[in-house]
Every structure is written in C-alpha cells, then in structure tokens.
C-alpha positions as a Markdown table, in Angstrom:
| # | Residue | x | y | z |
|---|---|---|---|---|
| 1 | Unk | 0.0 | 0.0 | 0.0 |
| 2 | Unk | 1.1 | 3.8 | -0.5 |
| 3 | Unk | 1.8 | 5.9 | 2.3 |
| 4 | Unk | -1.7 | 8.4 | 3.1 |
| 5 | Unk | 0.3 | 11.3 | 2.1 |
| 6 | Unk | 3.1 | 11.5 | -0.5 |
| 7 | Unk | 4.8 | 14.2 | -2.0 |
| 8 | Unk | 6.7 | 13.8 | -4.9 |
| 9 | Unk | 9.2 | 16.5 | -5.0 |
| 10 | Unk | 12.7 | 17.1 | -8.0 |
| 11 | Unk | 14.6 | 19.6 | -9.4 |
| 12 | Unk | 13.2 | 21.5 | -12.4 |
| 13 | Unk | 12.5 | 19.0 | -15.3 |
| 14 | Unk | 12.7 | 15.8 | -13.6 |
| 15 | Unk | 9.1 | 14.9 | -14.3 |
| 16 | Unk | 7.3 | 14.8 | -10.4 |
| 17 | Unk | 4.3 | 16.0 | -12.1 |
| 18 | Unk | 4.5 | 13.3 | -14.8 |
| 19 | Unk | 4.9 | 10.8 | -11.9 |
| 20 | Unk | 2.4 | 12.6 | -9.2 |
| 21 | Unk | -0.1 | 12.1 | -12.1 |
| 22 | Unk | 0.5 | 9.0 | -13.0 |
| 23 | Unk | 0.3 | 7.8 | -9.1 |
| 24 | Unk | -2.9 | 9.4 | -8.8 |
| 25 | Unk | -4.6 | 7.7 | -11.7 |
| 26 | Unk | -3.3 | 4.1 | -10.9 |
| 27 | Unk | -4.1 | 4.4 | -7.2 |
| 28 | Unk | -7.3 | 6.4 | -7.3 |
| 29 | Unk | -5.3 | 9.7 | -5.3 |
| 30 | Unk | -6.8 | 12.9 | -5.0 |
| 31 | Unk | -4.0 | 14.7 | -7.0 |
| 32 | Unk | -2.2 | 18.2 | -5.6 |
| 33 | Unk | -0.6 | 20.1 | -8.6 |
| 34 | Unk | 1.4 | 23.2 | -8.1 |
| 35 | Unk | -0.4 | 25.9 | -10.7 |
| 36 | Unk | 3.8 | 27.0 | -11.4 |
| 37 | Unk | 2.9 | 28.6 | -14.7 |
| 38 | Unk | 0.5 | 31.6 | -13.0 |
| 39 | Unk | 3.4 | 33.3 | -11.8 |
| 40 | Unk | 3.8 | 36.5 | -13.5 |
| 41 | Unk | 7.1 | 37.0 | -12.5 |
| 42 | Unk | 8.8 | 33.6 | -13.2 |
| 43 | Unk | 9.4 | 34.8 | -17.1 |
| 44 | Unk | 11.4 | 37.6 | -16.5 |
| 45 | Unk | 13.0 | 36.1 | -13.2 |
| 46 | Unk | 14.6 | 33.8 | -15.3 |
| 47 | Unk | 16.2 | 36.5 | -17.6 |
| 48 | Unk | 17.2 | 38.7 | -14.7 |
| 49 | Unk | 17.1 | 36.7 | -11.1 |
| 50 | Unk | 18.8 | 39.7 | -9.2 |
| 51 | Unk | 16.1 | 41.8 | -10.2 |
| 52 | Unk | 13.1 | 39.5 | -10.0 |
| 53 | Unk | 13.8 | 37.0 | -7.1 |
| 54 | Unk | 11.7 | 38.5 | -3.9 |
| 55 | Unk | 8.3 | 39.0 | -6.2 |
| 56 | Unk | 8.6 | 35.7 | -7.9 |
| 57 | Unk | 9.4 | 33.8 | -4.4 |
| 58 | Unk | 6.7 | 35.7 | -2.7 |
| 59 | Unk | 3.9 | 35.0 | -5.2 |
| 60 | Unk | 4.9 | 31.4 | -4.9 |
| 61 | Unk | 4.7 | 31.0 | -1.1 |
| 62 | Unk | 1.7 | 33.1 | -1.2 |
| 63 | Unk | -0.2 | 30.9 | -4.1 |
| 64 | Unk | 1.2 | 27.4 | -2.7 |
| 65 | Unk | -0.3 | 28.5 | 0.9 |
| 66 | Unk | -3.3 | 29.1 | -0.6 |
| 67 | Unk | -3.8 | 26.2 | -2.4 |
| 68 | Unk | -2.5 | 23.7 | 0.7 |
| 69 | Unk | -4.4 | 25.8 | 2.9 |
| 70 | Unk | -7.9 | 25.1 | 0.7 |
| 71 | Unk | -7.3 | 21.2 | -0.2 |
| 72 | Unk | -5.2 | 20.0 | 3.4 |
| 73 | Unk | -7.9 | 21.3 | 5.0 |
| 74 | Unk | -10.5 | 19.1 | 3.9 |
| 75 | Unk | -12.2 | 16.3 | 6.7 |
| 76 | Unk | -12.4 | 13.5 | 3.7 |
| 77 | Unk | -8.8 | 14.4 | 1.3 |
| 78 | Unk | -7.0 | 11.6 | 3.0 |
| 79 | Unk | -9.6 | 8.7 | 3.2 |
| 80 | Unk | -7.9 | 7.4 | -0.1 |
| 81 | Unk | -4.8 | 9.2 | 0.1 |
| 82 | Unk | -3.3 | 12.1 | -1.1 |
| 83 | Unk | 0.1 | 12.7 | -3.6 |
| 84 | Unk | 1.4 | 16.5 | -4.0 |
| 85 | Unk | 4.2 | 17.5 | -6.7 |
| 86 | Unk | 5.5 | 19.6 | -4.8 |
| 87 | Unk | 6.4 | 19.9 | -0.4 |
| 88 | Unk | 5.4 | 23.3 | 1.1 |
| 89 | Unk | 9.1 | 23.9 | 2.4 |
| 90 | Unk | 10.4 | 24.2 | -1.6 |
| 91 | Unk | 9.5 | 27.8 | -1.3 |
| 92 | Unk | 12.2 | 28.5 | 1.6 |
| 93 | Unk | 14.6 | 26.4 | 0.0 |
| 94 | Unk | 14.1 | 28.2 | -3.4 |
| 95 | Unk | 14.2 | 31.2 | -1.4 |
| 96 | Unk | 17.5 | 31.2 | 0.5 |
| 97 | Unk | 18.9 | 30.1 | -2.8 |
| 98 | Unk | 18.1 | 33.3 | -4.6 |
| 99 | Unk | 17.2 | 36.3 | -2.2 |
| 100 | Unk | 20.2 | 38.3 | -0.4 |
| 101 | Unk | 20.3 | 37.8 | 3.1 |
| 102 | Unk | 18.3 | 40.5 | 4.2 |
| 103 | Unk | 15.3 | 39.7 | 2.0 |
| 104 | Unk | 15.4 | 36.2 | 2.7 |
| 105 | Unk | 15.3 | 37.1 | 6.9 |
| 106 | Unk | 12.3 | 38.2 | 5.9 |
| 107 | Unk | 11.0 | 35.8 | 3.8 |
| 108 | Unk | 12.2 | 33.0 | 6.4 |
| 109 | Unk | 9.6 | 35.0 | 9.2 |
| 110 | Unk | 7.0 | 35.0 | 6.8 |
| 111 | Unk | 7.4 | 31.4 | 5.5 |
| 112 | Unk | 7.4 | 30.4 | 9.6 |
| 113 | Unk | 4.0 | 31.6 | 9.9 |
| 114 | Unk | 2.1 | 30.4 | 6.7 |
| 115 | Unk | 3.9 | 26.5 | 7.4 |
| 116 | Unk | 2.3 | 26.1 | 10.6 |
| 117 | Unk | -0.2 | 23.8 | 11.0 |
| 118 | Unk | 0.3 | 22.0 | 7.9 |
| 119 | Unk | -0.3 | 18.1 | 7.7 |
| 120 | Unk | 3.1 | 16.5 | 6.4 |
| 121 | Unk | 3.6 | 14.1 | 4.2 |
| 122 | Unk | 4.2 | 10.4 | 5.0 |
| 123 | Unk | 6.8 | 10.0 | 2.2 |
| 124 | Unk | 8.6 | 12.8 | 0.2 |
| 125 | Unk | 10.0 | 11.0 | -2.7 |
| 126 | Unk | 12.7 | 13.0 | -4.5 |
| 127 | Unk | 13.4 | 12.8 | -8.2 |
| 128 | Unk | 17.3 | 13.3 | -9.0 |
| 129 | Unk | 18.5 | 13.3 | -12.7 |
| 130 | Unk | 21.5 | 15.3 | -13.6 |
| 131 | Unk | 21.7 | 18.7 | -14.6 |
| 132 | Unk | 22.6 | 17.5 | -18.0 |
| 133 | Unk | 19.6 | 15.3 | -17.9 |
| 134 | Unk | 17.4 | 18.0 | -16.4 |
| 135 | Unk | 18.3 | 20.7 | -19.3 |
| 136 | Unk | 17.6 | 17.8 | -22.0 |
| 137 | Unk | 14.0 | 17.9 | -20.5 |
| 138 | Unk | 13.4 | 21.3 | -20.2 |
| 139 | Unk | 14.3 | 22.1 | -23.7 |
| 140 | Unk | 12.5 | 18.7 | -24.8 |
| 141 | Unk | 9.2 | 20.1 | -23.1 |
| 142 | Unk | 9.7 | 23.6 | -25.0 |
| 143 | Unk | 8.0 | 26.1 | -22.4 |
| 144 | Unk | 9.9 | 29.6 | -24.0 |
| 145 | Unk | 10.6 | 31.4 | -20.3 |
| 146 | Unk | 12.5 | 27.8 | -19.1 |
| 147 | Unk | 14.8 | 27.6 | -22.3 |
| 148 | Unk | 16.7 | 30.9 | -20.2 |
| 149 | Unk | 17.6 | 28.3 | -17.0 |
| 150 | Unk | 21.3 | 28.3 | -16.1 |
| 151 | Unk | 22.8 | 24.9 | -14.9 |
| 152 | Unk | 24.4 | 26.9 | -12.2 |
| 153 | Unk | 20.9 | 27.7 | -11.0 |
| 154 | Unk | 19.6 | 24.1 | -11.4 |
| 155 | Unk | 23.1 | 23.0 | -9.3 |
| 156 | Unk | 22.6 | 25.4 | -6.7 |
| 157 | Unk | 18.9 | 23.8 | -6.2 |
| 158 | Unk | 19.7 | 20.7 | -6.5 |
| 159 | Unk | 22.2 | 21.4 | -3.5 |
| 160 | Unk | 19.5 | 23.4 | -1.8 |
| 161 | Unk | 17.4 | 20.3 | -1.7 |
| 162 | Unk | 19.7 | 17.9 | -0.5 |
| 163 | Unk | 21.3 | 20.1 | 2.3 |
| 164 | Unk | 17.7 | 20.2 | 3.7 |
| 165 | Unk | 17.2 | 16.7 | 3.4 |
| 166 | Unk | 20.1 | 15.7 | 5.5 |
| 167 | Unk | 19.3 | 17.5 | 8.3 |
| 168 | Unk | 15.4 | 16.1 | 7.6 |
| 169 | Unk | 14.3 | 14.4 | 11.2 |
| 170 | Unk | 10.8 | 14.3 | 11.0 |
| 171 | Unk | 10.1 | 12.3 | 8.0 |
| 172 | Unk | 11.5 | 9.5 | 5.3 |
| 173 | Unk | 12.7 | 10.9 | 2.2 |
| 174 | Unk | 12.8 | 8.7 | -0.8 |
| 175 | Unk | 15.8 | 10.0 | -3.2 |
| 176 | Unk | 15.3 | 8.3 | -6.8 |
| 177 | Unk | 18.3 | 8.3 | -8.8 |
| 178 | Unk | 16.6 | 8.2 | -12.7 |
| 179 | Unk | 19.7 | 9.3 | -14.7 |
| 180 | Unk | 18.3 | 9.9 | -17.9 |
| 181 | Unk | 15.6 | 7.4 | -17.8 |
| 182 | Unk | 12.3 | 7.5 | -18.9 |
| 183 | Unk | 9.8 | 6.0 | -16.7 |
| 184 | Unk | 6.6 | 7.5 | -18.9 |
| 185 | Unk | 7.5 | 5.4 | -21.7 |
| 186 | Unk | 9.3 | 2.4 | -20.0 |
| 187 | Unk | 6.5 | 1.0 | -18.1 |
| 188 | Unk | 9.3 | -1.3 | -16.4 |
| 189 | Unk | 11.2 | 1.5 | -15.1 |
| 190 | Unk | 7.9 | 3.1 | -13.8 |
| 191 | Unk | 6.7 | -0.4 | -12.1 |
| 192 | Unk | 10.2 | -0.4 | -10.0 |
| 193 | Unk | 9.5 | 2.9 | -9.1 |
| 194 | Unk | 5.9 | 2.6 | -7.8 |
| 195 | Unk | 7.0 | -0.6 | -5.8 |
| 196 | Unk | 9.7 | 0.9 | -4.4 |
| 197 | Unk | 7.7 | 4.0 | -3.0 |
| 198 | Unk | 5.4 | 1.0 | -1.7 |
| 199 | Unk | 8.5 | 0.2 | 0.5 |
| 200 | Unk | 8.9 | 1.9 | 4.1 |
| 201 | Unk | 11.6 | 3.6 | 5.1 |
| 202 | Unk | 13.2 | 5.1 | 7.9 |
| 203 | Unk | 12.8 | 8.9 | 9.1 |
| 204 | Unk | 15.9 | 10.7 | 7.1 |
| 205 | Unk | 17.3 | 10.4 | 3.4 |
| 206 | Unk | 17.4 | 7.0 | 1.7 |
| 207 | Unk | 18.9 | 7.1 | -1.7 |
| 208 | Unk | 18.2 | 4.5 | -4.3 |
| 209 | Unk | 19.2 | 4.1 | -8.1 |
| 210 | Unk | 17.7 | 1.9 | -10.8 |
C-alpha cells in the first residue's frame, strides 16, 4: 500500500508532475498540482534573477499556501490518500537560494507563519536526474521562459534540496536516482519505481538508483 500522504518532489524538469499524475490515476489519489505557470514573474525572473527574485518567491509562497491551505484542510482528502508534486518547504529552500540575506530574513519569518499547522507528508520521494539530464527535458518540453535556466541555477537547487534533506528528522525521504531514464515510456522502469515508494523507510534520506 502507498503511504496516506506522498509528496513527490525534483529539481526542475525531472518529471514529479509526470509521476504525481500517473500515481494518482493508478491508485485512485486525490491529485495536488502546483499551478507554477501563474506566476507573472517567473518569465522575467529567469532573464534577470537579481532583479526579480523577492516577487517571484513571494507569489509562490503566497499561491502554494493558498492552495495547501484550501485542499489540506478538507475532513475526507486523505480517506484514499493524497500525492502533491510539490512539499510546502520548496518555497524556503528556493528562497534562500536566490534572495540576499536580508530579504530572505524576511522571507524565512513569513514562510514560519504560513507553514504552521500544515499536515506533512508520510513519504517525500525525491526525483534526482543530472543537470545534463534535467536541461535535456526542459528544452524537450519547450516552455519559452525555461529555455533561459542556467545549470548553475539548477546545481545550486539541487544542493538546496539535499542540504535540507540531510538534516530532515521528521520524515523518510525517498531520493530516486533516474539518470536519464524515462519512466513514462518504459512501463518497467515506472513499475520499479511505484514498488519501491510501496516500500517503508526510515525517518531521514534514503537514496536508491535503478
């Protein structure tokens, strides 16, 4: 059986939502999809990320908290499970990896007092590819403002993600190691995924490749 509550979480093009959807469907989930593409200010963040990186951060938090606030909140979401593409802490790790350290004391105060009272998930599975591999798919899917992503930037997240998740004491994360493969068309490599998130596993970071 799947854990009530999994998030599937990955750097930028490593397909979560292509998994998170497929989940859903196979295991009748109620589906959580981050709406990424309202952000006004994520086109021209990418082109100048100096300039743009406290408004695009702050619509995010503010439009994730939203959402989680509306569906975690419901009395039936988790009586046949629940998977999310994305965990609500992204938005401070994106954060601290763009804003100066002012702005992001901030940010960090404000983040602190939209994340309480959250449910968290029972299983944050985390999609690693390498940048290489993450860039193929982002120019691949063919959304215009992405094609402007550095692989310094997608680096630096990457990092972001796994500093917090070794210092993660509260819940098993689930670390995927995909390479460059394609689990939406090799139904093999999808099978040993969704057994494997089947699995239990301790609190802290477990890191498997296929």
């Amino acid at each position: 059986m799947l854990p009530s509550f999994i998030a599937i979480e990955g750097n930028i093009g490593a397909g979560k939502t292509t998994l998170a959807n497929r989940l859903a469907v196979d295991h009748n989930r109620r589906l959580i999809l981050e709406a990424f593409s309202d952000n006004p200010f994520l086109p021209p963040f990418y082109k100048e990320p100096e300039r743009y990186a406290f408004p695009v951060e702050l619509f995010f938090m503010a439009e994730r908290h939203k959402q989680l606030q509306h569906e975690l909140t419901q009395t039936d979401l988790f009586s046949n499970g629940v998977i999310a593409d994305y965990i609500f802490v992204k938005t401070l790790l994106f954060a601290r990896n763009t804003l100066p350290a002012e702005e992001f004391r901030l940010f960090s105060r404000l983040f602190k007092v939209m994340d309480a009272g959250f449910p968290k998930p029972d299983l944050i599975v985390y999609l690693h590819r390498p940048v290489e591999c993450l860039q193929a798919n982002i120019a691949r899917r063919g959304r215009e403002y992405e094609q402007e992503i550095k692989d310094d930037y997608l680096a630096s997240v990457q990092a972001a993600y796994f500093n917090y998740f070794g210092t993660q004491k509260e819940q098993p994360v689930l670390v995927i190691d995909l390479g460059d493969a394609d689990f939406e068309a090799n139904q093999a490599i999808y099978d040993r995924m969704a057994a494997l998130i089947e699995e239990s596993f301790p609190v802290g970071m477990t890191r498997v490749g296929l």
